[in-house]
Each structure stands twice: as C-alpha cells, then as structure tokens.
Short mmCIF file of C-alpha atoms in Angstrom, two decimals:
data_model
loop_
_atom_site.label_atom_id
_atom_site.label_comp_id
_atom_site.label_asym_id
_atom_site.label_seq_id
_atom_site.Cartn_x
_atom_site.Cartn_y
_atom_site.Cartn_z
CA MET A 93 -55.36 -1.58 -23.41
CA PHE A 94 -58.07 -0.34 -21.04
CA VAL A 95 -57.08 0.31 -17.42
CA ALA A 96 -59.49 1.15 -14.60
CA ASN A 97 -58.70 4.40 -12.80
CA LYS A 98 -61.07 3.72 -9.90
CA LEU A 99 -63.12 0.94 -8.34
CA PRO A 100 -66.80 1.05 -7.30
CA GLN A 101 -67.69 2.71 -4.00
CA HIS A 102 -70.96 2.23 -2.12
CA LEU A 103 -72.08 4.25 0.87
CA GLY A 104 -74.90 3.65 3.30
CA GLU A 105 -76.35 0.36 4.51
CA SER A 106 -78.96 -1.09 2.16
CA GLY A 107 -81.87 -2.44 4.16
CA TRP A 108 -82.53 -5.08 1.51
CA VAL A 109 -79.12 -6.65 2.13
CA THR A 110 -79.08 -6.28 5.90
CA MET A 111 -82.48 -7.94 6.34
CA LEU A 112 -81.22 -11.14 4.68
CA PRO A 113 -79.21 -13.91 6.34
CA ARG A 114 -75.46 -13.64 5.90
CA ARG A 115 -74.20 -15.22 2.72
CA THR A 116 -70.79 -16.69 2.01
CA PRO A 117 -69.52 -15.04 -1.18
CA ARG A 118 -67.97 -17.04 -3.99
CA PRO A 119 -64.15 -17.12 -3.84
CA SER A 120 -62.16 -14.45 -5.62
CA LEU A 121 -60.08 -15.36 -8.66
CA ASP A 122 -56.58 -16.56 -7.84
CA GLY A 123 -54.54 -17.64 -10.85
CA ALA A 124 -55.06 -17.83 -14.60
CA VAL A 125 -58.14 -19.26 -16.30
CA LYS A 126 -59.56 -19.43 -19.81
CA ALA A 127 -63.10 -18.66 -20.89
CA ASP A 128 -65.19 -18.18 -23.97
CA ILE A 129 -66.83 -15.04 -22.59
CA VAL A 130 -66.07 -12.87 -19.57
CA VAL A 131 -68.89 -10.83 -18.07
CA ILE A 132 -67.69 -7.80 -16.11
CA GLY A 133 -70.32 -6.85 -13.55
CA GLY A 134 -72.56 -8.97 -11.33
CA GLY A 135 -75.74 -6.86 -11.35
CA PHE A 136 -78.99 -7.12 -13.28
CA ALA A 137 -77.32 -6.72 -16.69
CA GLY A 138 -74.31 -8.97 -16.10
CA LEU A 139 -76.07 -11.87 -14.41
CA SER A 140 -78.96 -11.74 -16.90
CA ALA A 141 -76.41 -11.88 -19.71
CA ALA A 142 -74.72 -14.89 -18.11
CA ARG A 143 -78.05 -16.66 -17.65
CA ARG A 144 -78.98 -16.06 -21.29
CA LEU A 145 -75.58 -17.32 -22.45
CA SER A 146 -75.99 -20.53 -20.46
CA GLN A 147 -79.49 -21.00 -21.90
CA LEU A 148 -78.24 -20.64 -25.46
CA ASP A 149 -75.14 -22.82 -25.01
CA PRO A 150 -74.85 -24.75 -21.70
CA LYS A 151 -71.28 -25.79 -22.58
CA LEU A 152 -70.07 -22.23 -23.07
CA LYS A 153 -67.33 -21.32 -20.57
CA VAL A 154 -68.48 -18.10 -18.95
CA VAL A 155 -66.65 -16.19 -16.21
CA ILE A 156 -68.44 -13.47 -14.22
CA LEU A 157 -66.33 -10.89 -12.38
CA GLU A 158 -67.97 -8.93 -9.56
CA ALA A 159 -65.83 -6.21 -8.00
CA GLY A 160 -67.45 -6.59 -4.57
CA GLU A 161 -70.00 -9.00 -3.17
CA ILE A 162 -73.23 -9.82 -4.96
CA ALA A 163 -76.04 -7.36 -4.05
CA GLU A 164 -73.73 -4.89 -2.32
CA GLY A 165 -73.74 -2.60 -5.37
CA ALA A 166 -76.45 -0.68 -7.21
CA THR A 167 -78.62 -3.77 -7.78
CA GLY A 168 -79.06 -4.39 -4.05
CA ARG A 169 -79.94 -0.70 -3.65
CA ASN A 170 -82.73 -0.82 -6.22
CA SER A 171 -86.36 -0.23 -5.19
CA GLY A 172 -87.36 -3.63 -6.57
CA PHE A 173 -89.77 -2.80 -9.42
CA ILE A 174 -89.52 -4.85 -12.64
CA ILE A 175 -91.88 -2.62 -14.58
CA ASP A 176 -93.60 -3.53 -17.84
CA LEU A 177 -94.93 -0.04 -18.60
CA PRO A 178 -92.98 3.24 -18.75
CA HIS A 179 -91.92 4.30 -15.26
CA GLU A 180 -93.40 7.78 -15.29
CA VAL A 181 -97.07 8.48 -15.78
CA SER A 182 -96.83 11.78 -17.63
CA SER A 183 -98.53 11.69 -21.00
CA GLU A 184 -95.26 12.47 -22.76
CA ASP A 185 -94.19 8.87 -22.14
CA TYR A 186 -97.00 7.60 -24.32
CA GLY A 187 -96.94 10.40 -26.84
CA GLY A 188 -100.39 10.04 -28.46
CA SER A 189 -99.47 9.23 -32.06
CA ASP A 190 -96.41 7.32 -30.87
CA SER A 191 -98.47 4.38 -29.61
CA ASP A 192 -96.58 1.86 -31.76
CA ALA A 193 -93.28 2.90 -30.16
CA ARG A 194 -94.81 2.48 -26.70
CA ARG A 195 -96.00 -1.04 -27.54
CA HIS A 196 -92.49 -1.72 -28.74
CA ASP A 197 -91.01 -0.59 -25.39
CA ILE A 198 -93.51 -2.67 -23.45
CA LYS A 199 -92.51 -5.79 -25.38
CA VAL A 200 -88.85 -5.21 -24.46
CA HIS A 201 -89.78 -4.82 -20.80
CA ARG A 202 -91.81 -8.01 -20.81
CA ILE A 203 -88.88 -9.99 -22.19
CA ALA A 204 -86.99 -8.95 -19.06
CA ILE A 205 -89.92 -9.95 -16.85
CA ALA A 206 -90.12 -13.35 -18.58
CA LEU A 207 -86.50 -14.13 -17.65
CA ALA A 208 -87.20 -13.19 -14.02
CA GLN A 209 -90.41 -15.24 -13.95
CA GLN A 210 -88.63 -18.33 -15.24
CA LEU A 211 -85.93 -17.93 -12.58
CA ALA A 212 -88.53 -17.49 -9.82
CA LYS A 213 -90.31 -20.65 -10.95
CA GLU A 214 -87.06 -22.64 -10.96
CA LYS A 215 -86.13 -21.40 -7.48
CA GLY A 216 -89.61 -21.86 -6.05
CA TRP A 217 -89.63 -18.33 -4.66
CA GLY A 218 -92.50 -16.98 -2.62
CA LYS A 219 -93.93 -13.49 -2.73
CA ASP A 220 -91.34 -12.27 -0.24
CA ILE A 221 -88.80 -12.39 -3.10
CA PHE A 222 -90.87 -12.33 -6.29
CA ASP A 223 -94.42 -10.97 -6.31
CA PRO A 224 -96.28 -10.44 -9.62
CA CYS A 225 -98.75 -8.17 -7.86
CA GLY A 226 -98.71 -5.11 -10.12
CA LYS A 227 -98.17 -1.59 -8.85
CA TYR A 228 -99.92 1.67 -8.13
CA ASN A 229 -99.16 5.19 -9.30
CA VAL A 230 -100.35 7.43 -6.49
CA ALA A 231 -101.22 11.13 -6.34
CA LEU A 232 -101.24 13.51 -3.40
CA GLY A 233 -103.21 16.39 -4.89
CA PRO A 234 -104.86 17.96 -7.96
CA GLN A 235 -101.68 18.08 -10.02
CA GLY A 236 -101.04 14.38 -9.50
CA ASP A 237 -104.71 13.56 -10.08
CA LYS A 238 -104.48 15.12 -13.55
CA HIS A 239 -101.45 12.99 -14.40
CA VAL A 240 -103.25 9.84 -13.28
CA VAL A 241 -106.22 10.58 -15.56
CA SER A 242 -103.91 11.47 -18.46
CA TYR A 243 -102.00 8.22 -18.02
CA ALA A 244 -105.23 6.22 -18.08
CA LYS A 245 -106.14 7.75 -21.44
CA GLN A 246 -102.75 6.84 -22.86
CA LEU A 247 -103.07 3.26 -21.63
CA GLU A 248 -106.36 3.00 -23.47
CA LYS A 249 -104.61 3.96 -26.70
CA VAL A 250 -102.23 1.04 -26.44
CA GLY A 251 -104.82 -1.41 -25.10
CA GLU A 252 -103.26 -1.90 -21.67
CA PRO A 253 -105.47 -2.77 -18.67
CA TYR A 254 -105.71 -0.49 -15.65
CA ARG A 255 -107.97 0.41 -12.76
CA LEU A 256 -108.54 3.92 -11.40
CA LEU A 257 -108.91 4.36 -7.65
CA ASP A 258 -110.29 7.36 -5.81
CA GLY A 259 -108.98 8.55 -2.46
CA ARG A 260 -111.11 6.19 -0.43
CA GLU A 261 -110.15 3.17 -2.52
CA ILE A 262 -106.40 3.79 -2.42
CA ALA A 263 -106.67 4.40 1.32
CA GLY A 264 -108.06 0.87 1.59
CA VAL A 265 -104.84 -0.39 -0.01
CA THR A 266 -102.27 1.83 1.70
CA GLY A 267 -103.90 2.39 5.09
CA THR A 268 -103.51 6.17 4.81
CA SER A 269 -105.87 8.89 3.57
CA SER A 270 -102.98 11.01 2.28
CA PHE A 271 -103.26 9.84 -1.32
CA THR A 272 -106.02 11.48 -3.39
CA SER A 273 -106.16 9.04 -6.30
CA ALA A 274 -104.22 6.26 -7.99
CA ILE A 275 -104.05 4.05 -11.03
CA TYR A 276 -103.29 0.34 -10.76
CA THR A 277 -101.56 -1.62 -13.53
CA PRO A 278 -101.20 -5.40 -13.15
CA GLY A 279 -98.04 -6.23 -15.10
CA THR A 280 -95.27 -5.07 -12.75
CA VAL A 281 -93.37 -7.59 -10.65
CA ILE A 282 -92.13 -6.53 -7.20
CA ILE A 283 -88.94 -8.15 -5.94
CA GLN A 284 -86.69 -8.11 -2.91
CA PRO A 285 -83.78 -6.96 -5.07
CA ALA A 286 -80.93 -8.26 -2.91
CA ALA A 287 -82.55 -11.68 -2.49
CA TYR A 288 -83.37 -11.83 -6.21
CA ILE A 289 -79.85 -11.05 -7.38
CA ARG A 290 -78.30 -13.39 -4.81
CA GLY A 291 -80.58 -16.16 -6.03
CA LEU A 292 -79.65 -15.49 -9.64
CA ALA A 293 -75.94 -15.46 -8.78
CA ASP A 294 -76.17 -18.70 -6.79
CA SER A 295 -78.03 -20.46 -9.62
CA PHE A 296 -74.86 -20.75 -11.71
CA SER A 297 -72.77 -23.90 -11.78
CA GLY A 298 -70.87 -26.04 -14.24
CA ALA A 299 -69.51 -24.02 -17.14
CA VAL A 300 -70.43 -20.67 -15.57
CA LYS A 301 -67.99 -19.46 -12.91
CA LEU A 302 -68.63 -16.46 -10.67
CA TYR A 303 -65.80 -14.73 -8.84
CA GLU A 304 -66.68 -12.16 -6.17
CA ASN A 305 -64.42 -9.49 -4.72
CA THR A 306 -62.61 -9.67 -8.05
CA PRO A 307 -62.57 -6.35 -9.88
CA ALA A 308 -61.36 -6.20 -13.45
CA LEU A 309 -58.34 -3.93 -13.34
CA SER A 310 -57.56 -3.91 -17.05
CA PHE A 311 -58.22 -5.69 -20.31
CA GLU A 312 -56.09 -5.71 -23.46
CA ARG A 313 -56.07 -7.30 -26.87
CA GLN A 314 -53.91 -10.44 -27.21
CA GLY A 315 -54.08 -11.54 -30.83
CA VAL A 316 -57.68 -12.59 -31.45
CA ALA A 317 -58.55 -12.76 -27.74
CA TRP A 318 -58.63 -10.53 -24.68
CA ARG A 319 -56.63 -10.73 -21.46
CA ILE A 320 -58.44 -9.44 -18.38
CA LYS A 321 -56.33 -8.78 -15.31
CA THR A 322 -57.64 -8.89 -11.73
CA PRO A 323 -55.78 -8.31 -8.42
CA LYS A 324 -54.62 -11.94 -8.14
CA GLY A 325 -55.33 -13.47 -11.50
CA GLU A 326 -56.14 -13.13 -15.17
CA ILE A 327 -58.56 -14.54 -17.72
CA ASN A 328 -57.97 -15.12 -21.40
CA ALA A 329 -61.25 -14.96 -23.31
CA ALA A 330 -62.51 -14.56 -26.84
CA LYS A 331 -65.13 -12.00 -25.87
CA ILE A 332 -66.14 -9.61 -23.09
CA ILE A 333 -69.57 -8.38 -22.05
CA LEU A 334 -69.17 -5.09 -20.24
CA ALA A 335 -72.08 -4.85 -17.79
CA ASN A 336 -70.72 -2.56 -15.09
CA ASN A 337 -72.90 0.45 -15.93
CA GLY A 338 -71.28 3.80 -15.07
CA GLN A 339 -68.06 2.09 -14.02
CA ALA A 340 -67.35 1.46 -17.71
CA GLN A 341 -66.21 5.05 -17.84
CA SER A 342 -63.42 4.27 -15.37
CA PHE A 343 -61.79 2.30 -18.21
CA GLY A 344 -61.93 5.37 -20.46
CA LEU A 345 -64.98 4.10 -22.36
CA PHE A 346 -67.96 6.32 -23.18
CA ARG A 347 -65.98 9.32 -22.03
CA GLY A 348 -68.17 12.42 -22.07
CA GLN A 349 -71.32 10.36 -22.71
CA LEU A 350 -72.53 9.14 -19.29
CA LEU A 351 -74.34 11.10 -16.59
CA HIS A 352 -73.72 9.71 -13.12
CA VAL A 353 -76.80 10.28 -10.98
CA TYR A 354 -77.48 8.97 -7.48
CA THR A 355 -80.85 8.35 -5.95
CA TYR A 356 -81.52 7.82 -2.23
CA ALA A 357 -83.70 5.60 -0.08
CA SER A 358 -84.65 5.22 3.58
CA MET A 359 -86.35 2.27 5.25
CA THR A 360 -88.09 2.28 8.62
CA GLU A 361 -87.65 -0.01 11.54
CA ALA A 362 -90.06 -2.94 11.61
CA PHE A 363 -93.44 -1.98 13.09
CA ASP A 364 -96.50 -3.81 14.34
CA PRO A 365 -98.77 -4.31 11.29
CA SER A 366 -101.81 -3.36 13.38
CA LEU A 367 -100.53 0.24 13.47
CA LEU A 368 -101.32 0.72 9.79
CA GLY A 369 -104.40 -0.55 7.99
CA GLY A 370 -104.63 -1.63 4.35
CA ASP A 371 -102.64 -4.32 2.60
CA ARG A 372 -99.41 -5.48 4.20
CA SER A 373 -97.52 -5.52 0.91
CA TRP A 374 -97.87 -2.97 -1.89
CA ALA A 375 -95.69 -0.79 -4.09
CA ALA A 376 -96.30 2.64 -5.57
CA THR A 377 -94.48 4.96 -7.89
CA PRO A 378 -95.31 8.69 -7.99
CA ALA A 379 -97.94 10.20 -10.25
CA PHE A 380 -95.56 13.04 -11.08
CA PRO A 381 -92.05 12.58 -12.56
CA MET A 382 -89.24 12.83 -9.99
CA GLY A 383 -91.70 12.28 -7.16
CA THR A 384 -91.54 9.78 -4.30
CA THR A 385 -91.59 5.99 -4.55
CA VAL A 386 -93.15 4.13 -1.62
CA ARG A 387 -93.28 0.45 -0.68
CA ARG A 388 -94.73 -1.41 2.26
CA VAL A 389 -92.65 -4.50 2.90
CA ARG A 390 -94.10 -7.40 4.86
CA GLY A 391 -91.72 -9.28 7.14
CA ASP A 392 -91.72 -11.91 9.85
CA ASP A 393 -90.60 -9.34 12.42
CA GLY A 394 -93.18 -6.75 11.32
CA ASP A 395 -93.65 -4.44 8.37
CA ARG A 396 -91.47 -1.63 7.02
CA ILE A 397 -91.97 1.38 4.79
CA LEU A 398 -89.48 2.27 2.05
CA ILE A 399 -89.23 5.86 0.85
CA ARG A 400 -87.18 6.66 -2.23
CA SER A 401 -86.72 10.24 -3.34
CA ARG A 402 -84.03 12.82 -4.13
CA TYR A 403 -81.56 12.79 -7.02
CA THR A 404 -78.06 14.27 -7.27
CA TYR A 405 -75.51 14.53 -10.07
CA ASN A 406 -72.15 13.08 -8.99
CA PRO A 407 -69.63 13.02 -11.86
CA ARG A 408 -66.95 11.42 -9.65
CA MET A 409 -69.22 8.41 -8.99
CA GLN A 410 -69.24 8.78 -5.24
CA VAL A 411 -71.45 10.34 -2.58
CA SER A 412 -70.86 11.55 0.94
CA LYS A 413 -72.43 10.74 4.29
CA THR A 414 -73.61 14.34 4.33
CA ALA A 415 -75.53 13.83 1.07
CA ILE A 416 -77.24 10.72 2.47
CA ALA A 417 -78.15 12.58 5.67
CA ARG A 418 -79.51 15.51 3.65
CA ALA A 419 -81.64 13.17 1.54
CA GLY A 420 -82.76 11.42 4.72
CA ARG A 421 -84.22 14.66 6.05
CA VAL A 422 -86.24 14.95 2.86
CA HIS A 423 -87.41 11.36 3.26
CA ASP A 424 -88.52 12.02 6.84
CA ARG A 425 -90.75 14.88 5.66
CA LYS A 426 -92.16 12.78 2.82
CA PHE A 427 -92.82 9.89 5.19
CA GLU A 428 -94.62 12.03 7.77
CA ALA A 429 -96.77 13.66 5.06
CA ARG A 430 -97.92 10.24 3.87
CA PHE A 431 -98.09 8.33 7.15
CA PRO A 432 -98.81 10.83 9.96
CA MET A 433 -99.99 7.99 12.18
CA LEU A 434 -96.43 6.56 12.06
CA LYS A 435 -94.48 9.81 12.37
CA ALA A 436 -92.70 8.62 15.53
CA LEU A 437 -91.37 5.56 13.68
CA PRO A 438 -87.60 5.99 13.06
CA MET A 439 -85.72 5.08 9.91
CA GLN A 440 -83.32 2.19 10.38
CA TYR A 441 -81.49 2.21 7.04
CA ARG A 442 -80.47 4.93 4.61
CA TRP A 443 -78.47 4.47 1.43
CA ALA A 444 -77.56 5.82 -1.99
CA GLY A 445 -77.55 3.98 -5.30
CA ALA A 446 -75.88 4.89 -8.60
CA MET A 447 -77.50 5.22 -12.00
CA ALA A 448 -75.91 5.86 -15.41
CA LEU A 449 -77.90 8.00 -17.82
CA THR A 450 -77.25 9.34 -21.29
CA TRP A 451 -78.18 12.80 -22.56
CA ASN A 452 -80.63 11.41 -25.13
CA GLY A 453 -81.96 8.61 -22.94
CA VAL A 454 -80.56 5.71 -24.99
CA PRO A 455 -78.50 2.74 -23.78
CA ALA A 456 -74.78 2.48 -24.47
CA PHE A 457 -74.98 -0.84 -26.28
CA GLY A 458 -73.25 -2.88 -28.91
CA GLU A 459 -69.85 -4.11 -30.04
CA ILE A 460 -67.65 -1.18 -29.08
CA GLU A 461 -64.36 -2.96 -29.85
CA PRO A 462 -63.88 -6.29 -31.67
CA GLY A 463 -65.15 -8.85 -29.18
CA ILE A 464 -66.31 -6.33 -26.53
CA PHE A 465 -70.07 -5.95 -26.13
CA ALA A 466 -71.51 -3.20 -23.91
CA ALA A 467 -74.73 -3.35 -21.90
CA ILE A 468 -74.43 0.03 -20.20
CA ALA A 469 -76.64 2.97 -19.13
CA CYS A 470 -80.07 1.79 -18.06
CA ASN A 471 -81.36 5.38 -17.68
CA GLY A 472 -83.32 4.45 -14.58
CA VAL A 473 -85.76 1.53 -14.19
CA GLY A 474 -82.62 -0.57 -13.86
CA ALA A 475 -84.22 -3.88 -12.91
CA THR A 476 -86.13 -3.89 -16.19
CA LYS A 477 -83.90 -2.12 -18.69
CA ALA A 478 -80.60 -3.53 -17.45
CA THR A 479 -82.02 -7.05 -17.55
CA ALA A 480 -83.20 -6.58 -21.14
CA SER A 481 -79.88 -5.03 -22.12
CA GLY A 482 -77.98 -7.97 -20.64
CA ILE A 483 -80.12 -10.47 -22.53
CA ALA A 484 -79.56 -8.58 -25.78
CA ALA A 485 -75.79 -8.34 -25.19
CA ALA A 486 -75.58 -12.10 -24.65
CA GLU A 487 -77.45 -12.79 -27.87
CA ALA A 488 -75.31 -10.30 -29.80
CA ALA A 489 -72.10 -11.82 -28.43
CA LEU A 490 -73.15 -15.20 -29.84
CA GLY A 491 -73.90 -13.70 -33.24
CA MET A 492 -77.68 -13.81 -32.96
CA ASP A 493 -79.79 -11.28 -34.84
CA SER A 494 -82.84 -11.61 -32.60
CA TRP A 495 -85.68 -9.11 -32.41
CA LEU A 496 -84.28 -7.82 -29.11
CA VAL A 497 -80.79 -7.37 -30.57
CA GLN A 498 -82.27 -5.45 -33.49
CA VAL A 499 -84.11 -3.19 -31.05
CA PHE A 500 -80.98 -2.34 -29.09
CA ARG A 501 -78.87 -1.90 -32.22
CA GLY A 502 -81.53 0.46 -33.51
CA PHE A 503 -80.97 3.02 -30.77
CA ALA A 504 -79.02 6.14 -31.63
CA ALA A 505 -75.55 6.51 -30.17
CA PRO A 506 -75.31 8.27 -26.79
CA LYS A 507 -75.13 12.02 -27.32
CA ARG A 508 -72.01 13.79 -26.16
CA LEU A 509 -72.45 15.83 -23.00
CA PRO A 510 -71.72 19.56 -22.71
CA PRO A 511 -68.28 20.51 -21.40
CA GLN A 512 -67.58 21.30 -17.75
CA PRO A 513 -68.46 23.36 -15.81
CA PHE A 514 -71.64 23.81 -17.87
CA LEU A 515 -72.51 20.11 -17.52
CA THR A 516 -72.49 20.14 -13.71
CA ILE A 517 -74.35 23.45 -13.54
CA GLY A 518 -76.97 22.28 -16.06
CA ALA A 519 -77.44 18.77 -14.67
CA THR A 520 -77.76 20.01 -11.08
CA ALA A 521 -80.21 22.74 -12.08
CA ASN A 522 -82.27 20.31 -14.16
CA LEU A 523 -82.60 17.80 -11.33
CA SER A 524 -83.48 20.55 -8.86
CA MET A 525 -86.10 21.98 -11.20
CA LYS A 526 -87.75 18.59 -11.70
CA GLU A 527 -87.80 17.87 -7.99
CA TRP A 528 -89.25 21.33 -7.31
CA SER A 529 -91.91 20.74 -10.00
CA ALA A 530 -92.89 17.46 -8.33
CA GLY A 531 -93.68 19.40 -5.15
CA LEU A 532 -95.57 17.36 -2.57
CA GLU A 533 -95.68 14.37 -4.93
#
C-alpha cells in the first residue's frame, strides 16, 4: 500500500493562468468508480498519456485524477517552449562523435511536438495558444557569442537548419540592442501553457473521465487490480500511470532518487507595443546554461515580457514568499539590463514552478510495480520531455513495444543521491556555481 504524506503546494500567481478567462473545473470524484487505467496527474505527462490511450483504444475506460485545478500546477507555470532540439546550446549537448545519440533525442522530442500539433489542429487554435514559430538562443556578450557559434557547428553535424544573427539583426527581432548575437532554429513550438493544458483537459469526453480537486491519497493492491482512494471516493482499476512528477516521492516511491528544484518567473504589466520595437511575439532561451529565458507575449490589452531565471533546491517540495521575492529582485535586474527603455515598467506576476530531476539526468520510467507505470522526472524542458514520457507510458501500459517505449526502457535507472546533509550542500552549491558561471547571460 502506498500512502501520500503530503499534497502539492503552489505559491505565487502564474500570469499564464490569470490572463485567461475563468474556467469551471470538472467535478471532483464522489463515490466509487471502475476504470481500466487511472492516470494520476493532470499535467503534460498525465494528459498526454490519457490522449494517447484514447487514440489507441477509444473504448478504454480512463480516469484522470488532478489534485488541484488544471493548469494551477507546474504545467501552468512552464515557460511554454515545446523544444525539438536540446535546451542548452553548449557544445556538450551535441558531443561531437555522439551525433547519432543527438538525432535520437531529437526524434523523441518531435514525437511530443506531433501530438501537440494534432491537438492544435483539432482545436483550431491560433498563434496566441500554439505558435510553431521557432525560437532564438540569445547572447549578451563574448562568452555567449562563443556558445552560439559552437552550437551552430554542432547543428551542422546533425544536419539541422539554423540561422545566425548578429547584434543588429537580433535587435530587429527583439527591439533592444542589448543582445550581441543569436541563433534561430525553426522547430520549436511556443505555447500559452495554461491555455494549452486547459484545452487538452477539456478535449476529453466519453470513456475518459477527468476529476479535478481530487488528489490520490493512497493506492493498494486488491488481487489483480489496484484500489485508489481519494478524499470522497475510490477507483478500482487494472493499471495506474503515475504522472505526478516529484509528487511520486510523497508515496514513498523513488526515495533518494529525485532532486526537487524550483525555477522562478516574473511577467510585466501589459504595455503599449509602440514602446518597444521589433516583433510583438518571440521567444528566446539563453546562450549559456542556467541563463535567462525571455519571451515577448502579444495580447489584446498590450504586450508583456516574461523573464525566467534563478533555480533553488527544495527537498521539501515547497517554496516561500521570501524565495519568490528574492528571485524577483534578480529578474528586475535582468529585465532592466535587457530592456532599459522599459525599466519603469513594473512586474505584475511572480511565481515559482517545480521540476523533478535525477542525478544522472534520466527519466524515472517503466513498470515499477505490477500494473503501475511511471512517467516521472522530466529533468527540465518539461513540455517536451514530459509529453514524450506520457506517450511512452501509455503505450507501455497497453503492452506495446513501440520505438518510443524501447527508448525510454533503454535509459539507465535513476542514480541514488548522496545522503543528507551532503546532498543539500552539494545541490545548492552546484546551482549557485552554474548561475554564477552564466553571469550576465
């Protein structure tokens, strides 16, 4: 029997959610139901798994349990990049002679993008929710410029298209002369993450049932099936897909194998688009690992700038208002350095979002108990990797031996973490060192 010792906590108001119209959540579970498969977690991994299950067998009875409301968790706090290429632009990610492995990773990422593209087509979404516009990696100085050039060379090795931009050219895109160079890659999709995940959640009907504000409190073996208990009900199901990322550890699973890291974001008030030149919608990741992600978001009431930076290790899976305020001060400095013409523009929203990482950078995936399939630990780039992991978990749960399932089964097991207090000391020092190394970037 697996019993949760804590429920998810989310602090700070995500601008993505607040900018959307109010939504009536699906009812919580009240009573007993039966299902073929229960999906625990209503984020990228869980809802992608449910979608794949319904594609493979439309008659399959699937129950999705979301502890809170859709988009209120980590998914609605994402920066909204569904990336086809490795997230960082350092040459280590493409590893010279390891070009075949990089092509392999790119194929996995594009399977995730394909699911999102199909959903966007079905829903008739515009670019305000789903924009296949590609992304930029931007540099703010000589160190970042070197990484941009190195990344371009690695892309050539794997035959991926790109375009290099000098300072003047990237200024034409961003409206600011702060960036010294950039590289553009066309395959990334930019989403409004809260709107995307709401749309995916609201696409289910028929044999797929979603219950919000319904945390799984425990699950235990009952003969050949599983009984999942919630605050006011229970489900009896043959199989479970565990897609609640770091919260899996609250059930005692993957103990000593998951690193709980939070990243932080701030979003400005809406401003008159005439105050900033360039394109009204673009997205950029940093040229240097652990740098600053920036997006310009076009809206009916004006445009906004998103700044995401700062990482902290939080083994108790919670953050404080003080930590968000501290990160916000960092964001303000980063914002002013990039957009001095907007330095008087205040931030309207600040929030934190959880990530689950493993020591060796692999997902926690597979059949961990008879009938329980895990799609855990996205290791960052959650919109892409969690989506792919959810698809693979769905296929594995139905006994498929697809290429994607083989890929995820081929990963090594998550490496055990060092004991405390060495883990906290080491993780905190490592994050601080990487952020310091990123410098202005």
